[in-house]
XYZ file of C-alpha atoms in Angstrom:
659
model
C 23.673 45.076 -42.595
C 21.142 43.397 -40.310
C 22.411 40.777 -37.833
C 19.941 37.924 -37.249
C 20.261 36.103 -33.931
C 20.552 32.323 -34.264
C 19.705 31.637 -30.588
C 15.924 31.017 -31.117
C 16.666 28.762 -34.075
C 19.252 26.827 -32.058
C 16.773 26.419 -29.210
C 14.098 25.149 -31.575
C 16.508 22.628 -32.958
C 17.396 21.502 -29.455
C 13.721 21.171 -28.511
C 13.008 19.288 -31.746
C 15.936 16.956 -31.038
C 14.641 16.252 -27.559
C 11.169 15.518 -28.824
C 12.541 13.190 -31.517
C 14.685 11.330 -28.961
C 11.771 11.078 -26.547
C 9.515 9.613 -29.248
C 12.262 7.211 -30.387
C 12.878 6.157 -26.751
C 9.193 5.448 -26.139
C 9.019 3.328 -29.271
C 12.185 1.456 -28.343
C 10.800 0.773 -24.900
C 7.709 -0.869 -26.394
C 9.860 -3.074 -28.658
C 12.165 -4.107 -25.830
C 9.262 -4.824 -23.483
C 7.675 -7.247 -25.949
C 11.032 -8.798 -26.865
C 11.960 -9.247 -23.196
C 8.636 -10.950 -22.378
C 8.887 -13.290 -25.375
C 12.472 -14.286 -24.615
C 11.647 -14.780 -20.947
C 8.679 -16.988 -21.700
C 10.788 -19.008 -24.194
C 13.520 -19.520 -21.596
C 11.148 -20.404 -18.710
C 9.145 -22.858 -20.801
C 12.354 -24.727 -21.557
C 13.503 -24.461 -17.943
C 10.332 -25.941 -16.598
C 10.079 -28.784 -19.086
C 13.613 -29.833 -19.938
C 16.249 -28.572 -17.559
C 15.115 -29.182 -13.964
C 17.547 -31.413 -12.026
C 15.242 -33.823 -10.255
C 18.153 -35.272 -8.283
C 18.140 -31.988 -6.349
C 14.399 -31.390 -6.816
C 13.792 -29.100 -3.846
C 16.619 -26.760 -4.838
C 15.641 -26.981 -8.501
C 11.993 -26.116 -7.874
C 12.909 -23.298 -5.467
C 15.172 -21.653 -8.019
C 12.600 -22.110 -10.781
C 9.966 -20.502 -8.587
C 12.324 -17.544 -7.974
C 12.827 -17.223 -11.723
C 9.042 -17.266 -12.276
C 8.710 -14.507 -9.659
C 11.332 -12.435 -11.511
C 9.576 -12.995 -14.819
C 6.266 -11.807 -13.378
C 8.083 -8.766 -11.960
C 9.566 -8.067 -15.380
C 6.112 -8.460 -16.962
C 4.470 -6.047 -14.494
C 7.280 -3.526 -14.848
C 7.254 -3.803 -18.647
C 3.487 -3.255 -18.896
C 3.729 -0.318 -16.481
C 6.289 1.567 -18.611
C 4.793 0.482 -21.914
C 2.686 3.656 -22.065
C 5.278 5.995 -20.506
C 3.903 9.526 -20.567
C 6.023 12.683 -20.623
C 3.659 15.634 -20.161
C 5.997 18.551 -20.834
C 4.780 22.075 -20.139
C 1.709 22.188 -17.816
C -1.406 24.228 -18.634
C -1.571 27.648 -16.968
C -3.195 27.857 -13.555
C -6.666 29.405 -13.616
C -7.235 32.378 -11.383
C -9.537 32.445 -8.385
C -9.212 28.878 -7.111
C -9.515 28.395 -3.351
C -6.408 26.569 -2.216
C -5.257 25.392 1.165
C -1.677 24.336 1.886
C -1.330 21.637 4.555
C 1.982 21.059 6.277
C 1.813 17.867 8.331
C 4.083 17.581 11.334
C 4.573 15.469 14.428
C 7.320 16.273 16.921
C 9.826 17.564 14.327
C 12.249 20.342 15.333
C 10.492 23.701 15.273
C 13.136 25.458 13.205
C 13.098 22.716 10.619
C 9.332 23.118 10.193
C 9.708 26.897 10.168
C 11.578 26.742 6.851
C 8.733 24.789 5.291
C 6.099 27.113 6.766
C 7.905 30.261 5.625
C 8.294 28.903 2.076
C 4.636 27.740 1.987
C 3.372 31.157 3.038
C 5.500 32.664 0.246
C 3.957 30.513 -2.542
C 2.887 32.966 -5.250
C -0.596 31.688 -6.013
C -3.150 33.047 -3.496
C -3.809 30.473 -0.795
C -4.186 29.740 2.915
C -1.409 27.927 4.727
C -2.063 25.648 7.726
C 0.343 23.811 9.978
C -1.216 20.457 10.967
C 0.501 19.743 14.253
C -0.347 16.256 15.477
C 1.958 16.738 18.473
C -0.017 19.757 19.808
C 3.251 21.505 20.621
C 2.957 25.036 22.138
C 6.272 26.065 20.570
C 4.992 24.952 17.178
C 1.803 26.932 17.671
C 3.832 30.028 18.575
C 6.044 29.614 15.513
C 3.022 29.292 13.220
C 1.588 32.487 14.673
C 4.912 34.302 14.123
C 5.029 33.206 10.460
C 1.388 34.135 9.735
C 0.345 30.538 9.257
C -2.885 28.875 10.429
C -2.494 26.250 13.105
C -4.626 23.093 13.395
C -4.419 20.278 15.916
C -6.777 17.406 16.690
C -10.282 18.362 17.765
C -12.009 16.776 20.768
C -14.081 14.451 18.601
C -10.980 12.250 18.123
C -10.725 11.474 21.803
C -11.242 7.746 22.389
C -11.024 6.852 18.701
C -8.165 5.529 16.552
C -6.151 8.557 15.471
C -5.058 6.979 12.120
C -1.678 8.754 12.197
C -1.092 11.035 9.217
C -4.381 10.084 7.583
C -6.262 11.200 10.721
C -4.270 14.418 10.824
C -5.314 15.247 7.253
C -8.951 14.344 7.825
C -9.074 16.498 10.926
C -7.802 19.458 8.845
C -10.300 18.765 6.045
C -13.107 19.156 8.617
C -11.801 22.543 9.717
C -10.919 24.171 6.379
C -12.791 25.014 3.191
C -10.338 25.151 0.289
C -11.418 23.340 -2.892
C -7.813 22.238 -3.549
C -5.239 21.076 -1.016
C -1.460 21.085 -1.417
C -0.038 18.482 0.979
C 3.524 18.907 2.244
C 5.575 16.958 4.744
C 7.265 18.959 7.459
C 10.632 18.875 5.685
C 9.413 19.504 2.098
C 10.185 23.125 1.323
C 8.068 24.240 -1.651
C 9.174 26.496 -4.447
C 7.090 29.687 -4.973
C 5.737 28.421 -8.315
C 4.478 25.029 -7.115
C 0.776 25.946 -7.422
C 1.248 27.859 -10.698
C 2.802 24.695 -12.200
C 0.146 22.239 -11.009
C -3.290 23.879 -10.722
C -3.788 24.107 -14.472
C -4.325 20.341 -14.701
C -7.547 20.759 -12.669
C -9.154 22.356 -15.693
C -10.080 18.764 -16.378
C -12.953 18.237 -13.897
C -12.082 14.528 -13.656
C -8.560 15.099 -12.222
C -8.425 14.227 -8.529
C -4.781 14.959 -7.811
C -1.478 16.106 -9.278
C 1.665 14.512 -7.910
C 5.172 15.981 -8.276
C 8.536 14.345 -7.456
C 10.101 14.184 -4.026
C 13.700 15.392 -4.166
C 16.135 15.527 -1.265
C 18.830 18.181 -0.951
C 20.773 16.643 1.942
C 21.832 13.408 0.149
C 25.653 13.056 0.301
C 27.739 12.069 -2.741
C 27.131 8.443 -3.609
C 23.694 8.412 -1.893
C 24.782 5.828 0.730
C 21.206 5.176 1.923
C 19.635 5.089 -1.546
C 17.340 7.951 -0.614
C 16.815 9.449 -4.025
C 14.373 7.503 -6.129
C 15.013 8.723 -9.694
C 13.561 5.573 -11.252
C 10.304 5.777 -9.335
C 9.952 9.574 -9.589
C 10.616 9.296 -13.300
C 9.884 6.424 -15.679
C 7.808 4.410 -13.185
C 5.477 7.248 -12.267
C 5.418 8.396 -15.941
C 4.503 4.845 -16.920
C 1.742 4.714 -14.324
C 0.576 8.074 -15.541
C 0.141 6.619 -19.020
C -2.359 4.160 -17.508
C -4.044 6.831 -15.375
C -2.520 5.188 -12.290
C 0.042 7.671 -10.963
C 0.379 7.370 -7.187
C -0.370 9.979 -4.576
C 2.891 9.829 -2.575
C 1.849 11.676 0.621
C 3.623 14.950 -0.078
C 4.206 17.489 -2.876
C 0.772 16.769 -4.310
C -2.354 18.861 -4.920
C -5.687 17.170 -4.341
C -9.263 18.100 -5.191
C -11.456 18.175 -2.097
C -14.529 17.084 -4.018
C -12.741 13.939 -5.234
C -11.756 12.996 -1.690
C -15.280 13.615 -0.382
C -17.041 11.669 -3.130
C -14.623 8.780 -2.882
C -14.915 8.731 0.886
C -18.701 8.497 0.655
C -18.497 5.802 -2.020
C -16.272 3.594 0.097
C -18.238 4.400 3.272
C -21.399 3.048 1.608
C -19.506 0.035 0.325
C -18.022 -0.695 3.756
C -21.342 -0.313 5.585
C -23.039 -2.715 3.139
C -20.133 -5.120 3.589
C -20.499 -4.920 7.387
C -24.253 -5.559 7.212
C -23.814 -8.559 4.891
C -21.134 -9.953 7.190
C -23.437 -9.451 10.166
C -26.222 -11.328 8.377
C -23.848 -14.190 7.577
C -22.854 -14.361 11.205
C -26.489 -14.224 12.280
C -27.310 -17.069 9.914
C -24.491 -19.125 11.400
C -25.656 -18.457 14.961
C -29.246 -19.400 14.127
C -28.346 -22.652 12.384
C -26.066 -23.644 15.201
C -28.927 -23.012 17.624
C -31.294 -25.087 15.492
C -28.892 -28.018 15.555
C -28.665 -27.807 19.377
C -32.419 -27.515 19.603
C -32.871 -30.873 17.865
C -31.067 -32.505 20.766
C -33.342 -30.972 23.384
C -37.014 -30.932 24.251
C -37.373 -27.177 23.667
C -39.290 -27.534 20.426
C -41.647 -24.728 21.411
C -38.976 -22.150 20.443
C -38.464 -23.645 16.938
C -40.949 -21.140 15.395
C -38.810 -18.272 16.759
C -35.729 -19.662 15.087
C -37.564 -20.067 11.828
C -38.716 -16.451 12.110
C -35.059 -15.412 12.543
C -34.107 -17.330 9.433
C -36.810 -15.503 7.502
C -35.576 -12.180 8.921
C -32.057 -12.813 7.637
C -33.340 -13.847 4.184
C -35.638 -10.823 4.012
C -32.777 -8.489 4.958
C -30.543 -9.874 2.219
C -33.327 -9.573 -0.358
C -33.926 -5.934 0.659
C -30.226 -5.124 0.373
C -30.122 -6.608 -3.116
C -33.230 -4.611 -3.989
C -31.461 -1.374 -3.081
C -33.353 -0.433 0.091
C -31.498 2.008 2.354
C -29.317 0.617 5.120
C -31.458 2.315 7.733
C -34.618 0.707 6.412
C -32.996 -2.721 6.200
C -31.529 -2.628 9.709
C -34.661 -1.234 11.303
C -36.863 -3.918 9.762
C -34.389 -6.612 10.715
C -34.257 -5.407 14.314
C -38.054 -5.325 14.464
C -38.253 -8.934 13.214
C -35.618 -10.031 15.735
C -37.600 -8.364 18.536
C -40.692 -10.269 17.471
C -38.705 -13.540 17.541
C -37.392 -12.687 20.981
C -40.921 -12.122 22.273
C -41.954 -15.516 20.871
C -39.128 -17.175 22.840
C -40.004 -15.293 26.028
C -43.630 -16.249 25.636
C -42.646 -19.872 25.156
C -40.425 -19.707 28.234
C -43.197 -18.173 30.351
C -45.656 -20.826 29.190
C -43.220 -23.515 30.307
C -42.645 -21.740 33.625
C -46.376 -21.477 34.184
C -46.844 -25.182 33.563
C -44.053 -25.965 36.010
C -45.561 -23.786 38.693
C -49.167 -24.820 38.204
C -48.978 -27.524 40.794
C -47.308 -25.258 43.331
C -48.752 -21.743 43.101
C -51.590 -21.359 40.631
C -52.079 -17.741 41.512
C -48.517 -16.689 40.705
C -48.648 -18.698 37.451
C -51.810 -16.865 36.417
C -50.131 -13.512 37.110
C -47.212 -14.429 34.860
C -49.623 -15.580 32.171
C -51.296 -12.185 32.222
C -47.934 -10.565 31.595
C -47.829 -12.278 28.202
C -50.194 -9.587 26.967
C -48.027 -6.756 28.334
C -45.665 -5.613 25.529
C -43.415 -3.669 27.908
C -42.887 -6.721 30.101
C -42.130 -8.919 27.111
C -39.603 -6.436 25.789
C -37.874 -6.210 29.134
C -37.706 -9.987 29.492
C -36.382 -10.368 25.948
C -33.482 -8.070 26.783
C -32.355 -10.146 29.727
C -30.437 -13.366 29.916
C -33.569 -15.259 31.025
C -34.064 -16.545 27.499
C -32.686 -20.067 27.182
C -31.639 -19.266 23.652
C -28.674 -16.887 23.810
C -28.580 -16.809 20.024
C -31.549 -14.398 20.057
C -29.556 -11.744 21.922
C -26.499 -12.331 19.751
C -28.465 -11.886 16.516
C -30.347 -8.878 17.897
C -27.083 -6.896 18.390
C -25.033 -7.921 15.384
C -26.224 -5.385 12.828
C -26.397 -2.187 14.923
C -22.979 -2.822 16.413
C -21.317 -3.337 13.053
C -23.039 -0.339 11.469
C -22.200 2.001 14.344
C -18.512 1.055 14.123
C -18.328 2.781 10.728
C -18.758 6.295 12.204
C -18.471 8.965 9.497
C -17.130 8.579 6.000
C -13.317 8.765 5.657
C -11.998 10.888 2.765
C -8.474 9.552 3.369
C -8.067 5.761 3.426
C -7.141 4.280 6.819
C -6.614 0.631 5.836
C -2.850 1.025 5.694
C 0.059 2.955 7.242
C 0.690 4.199 3.708
C -2.535 6.121 3.361
C -1.375 7.819 0.174
C -1.247 4.722 -2.088
C -4.513 3.382 -0.732
C -6.248 6.743 -1.193
C -5.050 7.130 -4.792
C -6.150 3.617 -5.655
C -9.613 4.316 -4.246
C -9.797 7.551 -6.209
C -8.954 5.687 -9.397
C -11.465 2.945 -8.589
C -14.145 5.616 -8.260
C -13.415 6.926 -11.728
C -11.170 9.937 -10.971
C -8.040 10.749 -12.953
C -4.516 11.585 -11.771
C -1.540 13.504 -13.197
C 2.167 13.041 -12.649
C 4.014 16.278 -13.323
C 7.708 15.450 -13.571
C 9.178 18.693 -12.272
C 10.927 19.215 -8.938
C 8.862 21.823 -7.081
C 9.878 21.136 -3.501
C 13.134 20.269 -1.724
C 13.022 17.783 1.158
C 15.293 16.107 3.673
C 16.148 12.412 3.469
C 17.089 10.196 6.417
C 20.731 10.783 7.438
C 21.403 7.450 9.090
C 20.750 3.836 8.249
C 18.277 3.202 11.110
C 16.012 6.011 9.994
C 16.261 4.960 6.349
C 15.320 1.380 7.216
C 12.386 2.500 9.380
C 11.072 4.533 6.476
C 11.387 1.689 3.996
C 9.844 -0.786 6.398
C 6.797 1.446 6.834
C 6.434 1.824 3.050
C 6.702 -1.918 2.537
C 4.309 -2.800 5.393
C 1.731 -0.289 4.197
C 1.928 -1.544 0.634
C 1.436 -5.154 1.732
C -1.512 -4.076 3.924
C -3.188 -2.537 0.878
C -2.478 -5.682 -1.156
C -4.087 -7.939 1.471
C -7.050 -5.690 2.249
C -7.898 -4.181 -1.144
C -6.087 -6.215 -3.756
C -6.013 -4.191 -7.002
C -6.824 -7.336 -8.964
C -10.146 -7.559 -7.128
C -11.083 -3.936 -6.421
C -14.101 -2.940 -8.547
C -13.705 0.061 -10.789
C -10.039 -0.218 -11.804
C -9.021 -0.696 -15.421
C -6.665 -3.526 -16.404
C -3.806 -1.097 -16.764
C -4.443 0.388 -13.358
C -4.567 -3.048 -11.754
C -1.186 -3.933 -13.264
C 0.353 -0.577 -12.352
C -0.622 -0.947 -8.699
C 0.279 -4.638 -8.540
C 3.711 -3.825 -9.968
C 4.658 -1.830 -6.885
C 3.023 -4.249 -4.466
C 4.609 -7.318 -6.073
C 8.110 -5.860 -5.694
C 7.914 -6.069 -1.924
C 7.527 -9.867 -2.049
C 11.093 -10.206 -3.392
C 12.692 -11.195 -0.062
C 12.398 -14.979 -0.299
C 13.283 -15.163 -4.046
C 16.360 -13.024 -3.287
C 17.458 -15.484 -0.595
C 17.172 -18.295 -3.147
C 19.256 -16.359 -5.661
C 21.903 -15.620 -3.038
C 22.131 -19.167 -1.728
C 22.122 -20.886 -5.165
C 25.842 -20.308 -6.015
C 26.782 -21.165 -2.417
C 25.128 -24.560 -2.654
C 26.893 -25.330 -5.929
C 30.368 -24.114 -4.974
C 30.339 -25.808 -1.575
C 28.258 -28.957 -2.179
C 28.051 -29.352 -5.949
C 24.276 -29.003 -5.982
C 23.114 -27.911 -9.432
C 19.477 -26.931 -10.028
C 19.714 -27.605 -13.774
C 20.635 -30.810 -15.623
C 23.766 -29.156 -16.935
C 25.183 -25.733 -17.609
C 25.310 -26.564 -21.297
C 25.490 -24.347 -24.343
C 21.740 -24.774 -24.811
C 21.192 -23.299 -21.341
C 23.306 -20.237 -22.045
C 21.857 -19.667 -25.502
C 18.401 -19.465 -23.967
C 19.279 -17.458 -20.834
C 21.812 -14.965 -22.162
C 19.577 -13.150 -24.716
C 16.849 -12.814 -22.079
C 19.251 -11.292 -19.549
C 20.815 -8.943 -22.112
C 17.500 -7.623 -23.388
C 16.301 -7.255 -19.834
C 19.328 -5.099 -18.932
C 19.024 -3.139 -22.184
C 15.377 -2.387 -21.424
C 16.284 -1.185 -17.964
C 19.065 1.029 -19.343
C 16.757 2.645 -21.916
C 13.998 3.198 -19.397
C 16.373 4.782 -16.828
C 18.344 6.749 -19.424
C 20.092 9.702 -17.822
C 19.071 8.776 -14.303
C 21.430 7.243 -11.669
C 19.673 4.023 -10.704
C 22.550 1.717 -9.614
C 22.112 2.473 -5.905
C 18.427 1.637 -6.101
C 19.194 -1.700 -7.772
C 21.611 -2.534 -4.990
C 19.123 -1.771 -2.244
C 16.295 -3.697 -3.951
C 18.414 -6.808 -3.496
C 20.343 -5.967 -0.314
C 17.278 -5.237 1.796
C 15.889 -8.755 1.471
C 15.580 -9.202 5.321
C 13.537 -6.033 5.520
C 11.148 -7.139 2.740
C 10.633 -10.493 4.481
C 9.922 -8.756 7.783
C 7.486 -6.399 6.091
C 5.464 -9.239 4.564
C 5.347 -11.219 7.812
C 4.385 -8.248 10.048
C 1.837 -6.816 7.624
C 0.159 -10.218 7.213
C 0.074 -10.593 11.017
C -1.582 -7.185 11.250
C -4.217 -7.862 8.581
C -4.981 -11.508 9.534
C -4.452 -11.509 13.285
C -4.814 -7.859 14.331
C -1.226 -7.397 15.544
C -0.491 -3.664 15.599
C 2.241 -2.214 13.461
C 2.468 1.222 14.896
C 3.374 4.312 12.889
C 6.982 5.453 13.173
C 7.597 8.984 11.893
C 10.922 9.099 10.088
C 13.408 11.181 12.129
C 14.393 14.399 10.361
C 17.708 14.710 12.184
C 20.667 12.319 12.200
C 20.650 9.583 14.824
C 24.211 9.037 15.994
C 25.984 5.680 15.783
C 27.167 2.904 13.518
C 24.660 0.297 12.515
C 26.383 -2.943 11.528
C 23.930 -4.837 13.748
C 21.039 -3.717 11.558
C 22.534 -5.521 8.563
C 23.713 -8.688 10.301
C 21.827 -10.962 7.926
C 23.416 -9.331 4.915
C 26.834 -9.620 6.542
C 26.266 -13.275 7.338
C 25.264 -13.891 3.745
C 28.361 -12.081 2.480
C 30.601 -14.238 4.717
C 28.875 -17.369 3.457
C 29.264 -16.320 -0.184
C 32.940 -15.429 0.313
C 33.653 -18.806 1.899
C 31.826 -20.556 -0.942
C 33.945 -18.730 -3.538
C 37.097 -19.759 -1.700
C 35.960 -23.389 -1.447
C 34.961 -23.623 -5.115
C 38.132 -22.061 -6.504
C 40.355 -24.090 -4.110
C 38.749 -27.336 -5.177
C 39.126 -26.394 -8.820
C 42.818 -25.426 -8.320
C 43.587 -28.660 -6.465
C 41.949 -30.743 -9.155
C 39.237 -32.041 -6.836
C 36.570 -31.147 -9.320
C 36.491 -31.073 -13.101
C 33.451 -28.803 -13.779
C 35.540 -25.716 -14.422
C 33.041 -23.732 -16.459
C 30.086 -24.176 -14.033
C 32.411 -23.203 -11.137
C 33.515 -20.003 -12.884
C 29.940 -19.118 -13.804
C 28.852 -19.507 -10.178
C 31.873 -17.589 -8.934
C 30.900 -14.699 -11.237
C 27.342 -14.928 -9.926
C 28.577 -14.919 -6.286
C 30.864 -11.922 -6.883
C 27.934 -10.023 -8.379
C 25.946 -10.803 -5.214
C 28.779 -9.505 -3.032
C 28.914 -6.248 -4.994
C 25.164 -5.786 -4.616
C 25.220 -6.556 -0.883
C 28.206 -4.386 -0.152
C 26.075 -1.297 -0.195
C 24.863 -1.996 3.333
C 28.381 -1.857 4.725
C 28.921 1.642 3.388
C 25.556 2.697 4.773
C 26.135 1.183 8.207
C 29.573 2.785 8.605
C 28.708 6.140 6.996
C 29.615 9.197 9.060
C 28.836 12.701 7.802
C 31.784 15.069 7.349
C 32.629 17.232 10.316
C 30.940 20.611 10.178
C 33.417 23.441 9.843
């Protein structure tokens, strides 16, 4: 009698069940996304046209604006996950690829980095491992030598230039290595031996620029008090972006194609140089026209031809740029025309000087006149401040100065402290593809105290806002509509600080002062709002199925002061040049309790608690008769307290004593 094993059959059934559930879930997500957007639009249309309480118009409009913000957030999130992509088993890695592994570090503990270096050297696929030490630490160099790892620090060419933090560290390494593919690891991200075997196969598609894998942290205590794990982002959100070919490069645990970085760097270098030249020409045009207006109020009409020549030079340069002439040709011709205009001014000045001196020293005047035919003399005079028209010198130097500032092309974006997002968006804008492989292939370390966690989140938020203000995805040429929405979804989320304040203060204003932003909390109001909220929560539950996302939801609301600070400081940096600095997240616990870091949240919690007490007391004493609105706002306020309470646990958290 032959015994047939049922294990393979059982496994096939399990796999089939998973595939069926995955397909059903993706279809359900699409239905819920559309339903949620329709119900939200239906509710907001009614809110904006029939329910605003104009007796409290400022409060009413503020809350309505916050609701519009939330609806846009829901729209962006819904569109992002609408094409959620689950890739499954990756293609096998081809043999013979030249791969470099970069481990970026800056003043981390040597023994911590050693674990990452040792694991990187042990990766199975043939490769070269390099430690990129931006701290130039002799102990780190010695450790790298002991572990058989290459060691790279900044070359001398960086002296005197902006170092660009981690982006500069990576670019410096790219200049000193030759691998066609680069695995980037943070100092604390310990890779598994199969990381390259599980990712390199995607590069069989020559259009793939990078493959990103999740970041997972092994030191997160039970309850995740700092919200370090990001299962929603490193799951449905990245999978949704992947469906639109918009998965993010997240700075670590990613493999990048060198060719894609180089080509994209050249593309944006050319774009930036052209932009600089056009800006210089605009500034030159402004300087010339201002000089012409001043000239009309003087008797120096003999230099008017020079100014007209400058105007023609600017027009000719613009026409040549539009025609596609090289930047070198355009700038050289422009400079030559400016030199000619400068000589015309000098000649006019000398003629005036000669006339003034004719009655005093005819001989000296004649000598100066003869110098008009000496090109060397004219050039020297044109370079000095003797010209009465300083605009000539200003215009002469605009273009070369702006072009020289560009230096070499930059394969890693430097417009933001989050170089990873900006670089991936540029890669997508240039036509490259990305892959999100949802498999944990490295184990990292999360911040172990609230201060470090907040520093990390502030840097992420600031960098994201910098990218939004400098290269808005809605305006960046080359992106598809889906990519624009996928990038905007993440950027938009960091503007939630002010809307959150409005949501938090709304029940307080009603419970304490009776201010109601709607005409009445009637049945009509709840019949329109409740279905929208329920479908919204159902959509979120289906999207995050099997992933613990509650802590992330709490922090998205509770960190409202941080989001406001990020927007203000990033805008000050982009618009006014105020430096942000680059704070490397500490990899070891910083001692202390941090209630002072969450003082605004604590103040809001006290205010909400007082408001609940006031509202319920007034209701119990019969001082107000609006029982249902009071209870609704009390429920709302209690929910806010639960969401904000996460910061107390984080501020007071102490790790267990080591045995």
